[in-house]
């Protein structure tokens, strides 16, 4: 298990939701069952990831956090509308 801390957790979340991370997982997870527990710590440590400065990280993280909140809001609204129509 690898534990990390970040001053920009929403940026890290967006990074780990990116196509780069999905490709990394599909390439380096061994055993064929897709379990992230099969991931070797060294494989992750040896990856080159380009990370913007902290200000940009915060802006990117904030953008995706706001987008997630809007999606949740609209899903709730849609559910409410559907419940009224039933």
Coordinates of N, CA, C and O in Angstrom, one line a residue:
X1 N 0.9 -1.2 0.0 CA 0.0 0.0 0.0 C 0.9 1.2 0.0 O 1.8 1.3 0.8
X2 N 0.6 2.2 -0.8 CA 1.3 3.4 -0.9 C 0.4 4.5 -0.5 O -0.7 4.7 -1.0
X3 N 0.8 5.3 0.5 CA 0.0 6.4 1.0 C 0.7 7.7 0.6 O 1.9 7.8 0.7
X4 N -0.1 8.6 0.1 CA 0.4 9.9 -0.3 C -0.4 11.0 0.3 O -1.6 10.8 0.5
X5 N 0.2 12.2 0.4 CA -0.5 13.4 0.9 C -0.3 14.5 -0.2 O 0.8 14.6 -0.7
X6 N -1.3 15.3 -0.3 CA -1.2 16.3 -1.3 C -1.9 17.6 -0.8 O -2.9 17.5 -0.1
X7 N -1.4 18.7 -1.1 CA -2.0 20.0 -0.8 C -3.1 20.3 -1.9 O -3.9 21.3 -1.7
X8 N -3.2 19.5 -2.9 CA -4.2 19.7 -4.0 C -4.9 18.3 -4.2 O -4.7 17.7 -5.3
X9 N -5.7 17.8 -3.2 CA -6.3 16.5 -3.4 C -7.2 16.4 -4.6 O -7.3 15.4 -5.2
X10 N -7.9 17.5 -5.0 CA -8.8 17.4 -6.1 C -8.0 17.3 -7.4 O -8.5 16.7 -8.4
X11 N -6.8 17.9 -7.5 CA -6.0 17.7 -8.6 C -5.5 16.3 -8.7 O -5.6 15.7 -9.8
X12 N -5.1 15.7 -7.6 CA -4.7 14.3 -7.6 C -5.8 13.4 -8.1 O -5.6 12.5 -8.8
X13 N -7.0 13.7 -7.6 CA -8.2 12.9 -8.0 C -8.4 13.0 -9.5 O -8.7 12.0 -10.2
X14 N -8.3 14.2 -10.1 CA -8.4 14.3 -11.5 C -7.3 13.6 -12.3 O -7.5 13.0 -13.3
X15 N -6.1 13.7 -11.7 CA -5.0 13.0 -12.3 C -5.2 11.5 -12.4 O -5.0 10.8 -13.4
X16 N -5.7 10.9 -11.3 CA -6.0 9.5 -11.2 C -7.3 9.1 -11.9 O -7.6 7.9 -12.0
X17 N -8.0 10.0 -12.4 CA -9.2 9.7 -13.3 C -8.8 9.9 -14.7 O -9.7 9.8 -15.6
X18 N -7.6 10.2 -15.0 CA -7.2 10.6 -16.4 C -6.9 9.3 -17.2 O -6.7 8.2 -16.7
X19 N -6.9 9.5 -18.5 CA -6.5 8.4 -19.4 C -5.1 7.8 -19.1 O -4.9 6.6 -19.3
X20 N -4.2 8.7 -18.7 CA -2.8 8.3 -18.4 C -2.9 7.2 -17.3 O -2.2 6.2 -17.4
X21 N -3.6 7.5 -16.3 CA -3.6 6.6 -15.1 C -4.3 5.3 -15.5 O -3.9 4.2 -15.1
X22 N -5.4 5.3 -16.3 CA -6.1 4.1 -16.7 C -5.1 3.2 -17.5 O -5.1 2.0 -17.4
X23 N -4.4 3.9 -18.4 CA -3.4 3.1 -19.2 C -2.3 2.5 -18.3 O -1.9 1.4 -18.5
X24 N -1.8 3.3 -17.4 CA -0.8 2.8 -16.4 C -1.3 1.6 -15.7 O -0.6 0.6 -15.6
X25 N -2.5 1.6 -15.2 CA -3.1 0.5 -14.4 C -3.2 -0.7 -15.4 O -2.8 -1.8 -15.0
X26 N -3.7 -0.5 -16.6 CA -3.9 -1.7 -17.4 C -2.6 -2.3 -17.9 O -2.5 -3.5 -18.2
X27 N -1.6 -1.5 -17.9 CA -0.2 -1.9 -18.3 C 0.5 -2.6 -17.2 O 1.1 -3.7 -17.4
X28 N 0.4 -2.1 -16.0 CA 1.3 -2.6 -14.9 C 0.6 -3.5 -13.8 O 1.3 -4.0 -13.0
X29 N -0.7 -3.6 -13.9 CA -1.4 -4.5 -12.9 C -1.1 -5.9 -13.4 O -1.5 -6.2 -14.5
X30 N -0.5 -6.7 -12.6 CA -0.2 -8.1 -13.0 C -1.3 -9.0 -12.5 O -2.1 -8.7 -11.6
X31 N -1.3 -10.2 -13.1 CA -2.3 -11.2 -12.6 C -3.5 -11.3 -13.4 O -4.3 -12.3 -13.3
X32 N -3.8 -10.3 -14.2 CA -4.9 -10.4 -15.1 C -6.3 -10.2 -14.5 O -7.3 -10.1 -15.2
X33 N -6.4 -10.1 -13.2 CA -7.7 -9.9 -12.6 C -8.1 -8.4 -12.4 O -9.2 -8.1 -11.9
X34 N -7.2 -7.5 -12.7 CA -7.4 -6.1 -12.6 C -7.4 -5.6 -11.1 O -7.7 -4.4 -10.9
X35 N -7.0 -6.4 -10.2 CA -7.0 -5.9 -8.8 C -5.8 -5.0 -8.6 O -4.7 -5.3 -8.9
X36 N -6.1 -3.8 -8.1 CA -5.0 -2.8 -7.9 C -4.0 -3.3 -6.9 O -2.9 -2.8 -6.8
X37 N -4.4 -4.3 -6.0 CA -3.5 -4.9 -5.1 C -2.3 -5.5 -5.7 O -1.2 -5.8 -5.1
X38 N -2.4 -5.9 -7.0 CA -1.3 -6.5 -7.7 C -0.3 -5.5 -8.3 O 0.7 -5.9 -8.9
X39 N -0.5 -4.2 -8.1 CA 0.4 -3.2 -8.6 C 1.6 -3.1 -7.7 O 1.5 -3.1 -6.5
X40 N 2.8 -3.0 -8.4 CA 4.0 -2.9 -7.6 C 4.3 -1.5 -7.4 O 4.2 -0.6 -8.2
X41 N 4.8 -1.2 -6.1 CA 5.1 0.2 -5.7 C 6.2 0.8 -6.6 O 6.1 1.9 -7.0
X42 N 7.2 0.0 -7.0 CA 8.2 0.5 -7.8 C 7.8 0.9 -9.2 O 8.3 1.9 -9.8
X43 N 6.7 0.2 -9.8 CA 6.2 0.6 -11.1 C 5.6 2.0 -11.0 O 5.8 2.8 -11.9
X44 N 4.9 2.3 -9.9 CA 4.3 3.6 -9.8 C 5.4 4.7 -9.5 O 5.4 5.8 -10.1
X45 N 6.4 4.3 -8.7 CA 7.5 5.3 -8.4 C 8.3 5.6 -9.6 O 8.8 6.7 -9.7
X46 N 8.4 4.7 -10.5 CA 9.2 4.9 -11.7 C 8.5 5.7 -12.9 O 9.1 5.9 -13.9
X47 N 7.3 6.0 -12.7 CA 6.5 6.7 -13.7 C 6.9 8.2 -13.8 O 7.0 8.8 -12.7
X48 N 7.0 8.7 -14.9 CA 7.2 10.1 -15.1 C 5.9 10.8 -15.3 O 5.2 10.5 -16.2
X49 N 5.6 11.7 -14.4 CA 4.3 12.4 -14.5 C 4.6 13.9 -14.4 O 5.3 14.4 -13.6
X50 N 4.1 14.6 -15.4 CA 4.3 16.1 -15.5 C 3.2 16.8 -14.7 O 2.1 16.6 -15.0
X51 N 3.6 17.5 -13.7 CA 2.7 18.1 -12.8 C 2.9 19.6 -12.8 O 4.1 20.1 -12.6
X52 N 1.8 20.4 -13.0 CA 2.0 21.8 -13.0 C 2.3 22.4 -11.7 O 2.2 21.7 -10.6
X53 N 2.6 23.7 -11.6 CA 2.9 24.3 -10.3 C 1.6 24.3 -9.4 O 0.5 24.0 -9.9
X54 N 1.8 24.6 -8.2 CA 0.7 24.4 -7.2 C -0.5 25.3 -7.5 O -1.7 24.9 -7.3
X55 N -0.3 26.5 -8.1 CA -1.4 27.3 -8.4 C -2.3 26.7 -9.5 O -3.5 26.7 -9.4
X56 N -1.6 26.2 -10.5 CA -2.4 25.5 -11.6 C -3.0 24.2 -11.1 O -4.2 23.9 -11.5
X57 N -2.4 23.5 -10.2 CA -3.0 22.3 -9.6 C -4.3 22.6 -8.9 O -5.3 22.0 -9.0
X58 N -4.2 23.7 -8.1 CA -5.4 24.2 -7.4 C -6.5 24.6 -8.3 O -7.7 24.3 -8.1
X59 N -6.2 25.3 -9.4 CA -7.2 25.7 -10.4 C -7.8 24.5 -11.1 O -9.0 24.4 -11.3
X60 N -7.0 23.5 -11.5 CA -7.5 22.3 -12.2 C -8.4 21.5 -11.2 O -9.5 21.1 -11.5
X61 N -7.9 21.3 -10.0 CA -8.7 20.6 -9.0 C -10.0 21.3 -8.7 O -11.0 20.6 -8.6
X62 N -10.0 22.6 -8.6 CA -11.2 23.3 -8.3 C -12.2 23.2 -9.5 O -13.4 23.0 -9.2
X63 N -11.7 23.3 -10.7 CA -12.5 23.1 -11.9 C -13.3 21.8 -11.8 O -14.5 21.7 -12.0
X64 N -12.5 20.7 -11.6 CA -13.1 19.3 -11.6 C -14.0 19.1 -10.4 O -15.1 18.4 -10.5
X65 N -13.7 19.7 -9.2 CA -14.6 19.6 -8.1 C -15.9 20.3 -8.4 O -17.0 19.8 -8.1
X66 N -15.8 21.5 -9.0 CA -17.0 22.2 -9.3 C -17.9 21.4 -10.3 O -19.1 21.4 -10.2
X67 N -17.2 20.8 -11.3 CA -17.9 20.0 -12.3 C -18.6 18.9 -11.7 O -19.8 18.6 -12.0
X68 N -17.9 18.2 -10.7 CA -18.6 17.1 -10.0 C -19.8 17.5 -9.2 O -20.8 16.8 -9.2
X69 N -19.7 18.7 -8.6 CA -20.8 19.2 -7.8 C -22.0 19.6 -8.8 O -23.1 19.3 -8.4
X70 N -21.7 20.1 -9.9 CA -22.8 20.4 -10.9 C -23.5 19.1 -11.4 O -24.7 19.1 -11.5
X71 N -22.7 18.1 -11.7 CA -23.2 16.8 -12.1 C -24.1 16.3 -11.0 O -25.3 15.8 -11.3
X72 N -23.7 16.3 -9.8 CA -24.5 15.8 -8.7 C -25.8 16.6 -8.5 O -26.9 16.0 -8.4
X73 N -25.7 17.9 -8.6 CA -26.8 18.8 -8.5 C -27.9 18.4 -9.6 O -29.1 18.3 -9.3
X74 N -27.4 18.3 -10.8 CA -28.3 18.0 -11.9 C -28.9 16.6 -11.8 O -30.1 16.3 -12.2
X75 N -28.1 15.6 -11.3 CA -28.7 14.3 -11.1 C -29.8 14.3 -10.1 O -30.8 13.6 -10.2
X76 N -29.6 15.0 -9.0 CA -30.6 15.2 -8.0 C -31.9 15.8 -8.5 O -33.0 15.4 -8.2
X77 N -31.6 16.9 -9.3 CA -32.8 17.6 -9.9 C -33.6 16.7 -10.8 O -34.8 16.6 -10.8
X78 N -32.9 15.9 -11.6 CA -33.5 15.0 -12.5 C -34.3 13.9 -11.8 O -35.4 13.6 -12.1
X79 N -33.7 13.4 -10.7 CA -34.4 12.4 -9.9 C -35.7 13.0 -9.3 O -36.7 12.4 -9.2
X80 N -35.6 14.3 -8.8 CA -36.7 14.9 -8.2 C -37.8 15.1 -9.3 O -39.0 14.8 -9.0
X81 N -37.5 15.5 -10.4 CA -38.5 15.7 -11.5 C -39.1 14.4 -11.9 O -40.3 14.3 -12.0
X82 N -38.3 13.3 -12.0 CA -38.8 12.0 -12.3 C -39.8 11.5 -11.2 O -40.8 10.9 -11.5
X83 N -39.4 11.8 -9.9 CA -40.3 11.3 -8.8 C -41.6 12.1 -8.9 O -42.7 11.5 -8.5
X84 N -41.6 13.3 -9.3 CA -42.9 14.1 -9.4 C -43.8 13.6 -10.5 O -45.0 13.7 -10.4
X85 N -43.2 13.0 -11.6 CA -43.9 12.5 -12.7 C -44.6 11.2 -12.4 O -45.5 10.8 -13.1
X86 N -44.0 10.5 -11.4 CA -44.5 9.1 -11.1 C -45.9 9.1 -10.4 O -46.4 9.9 -9.9

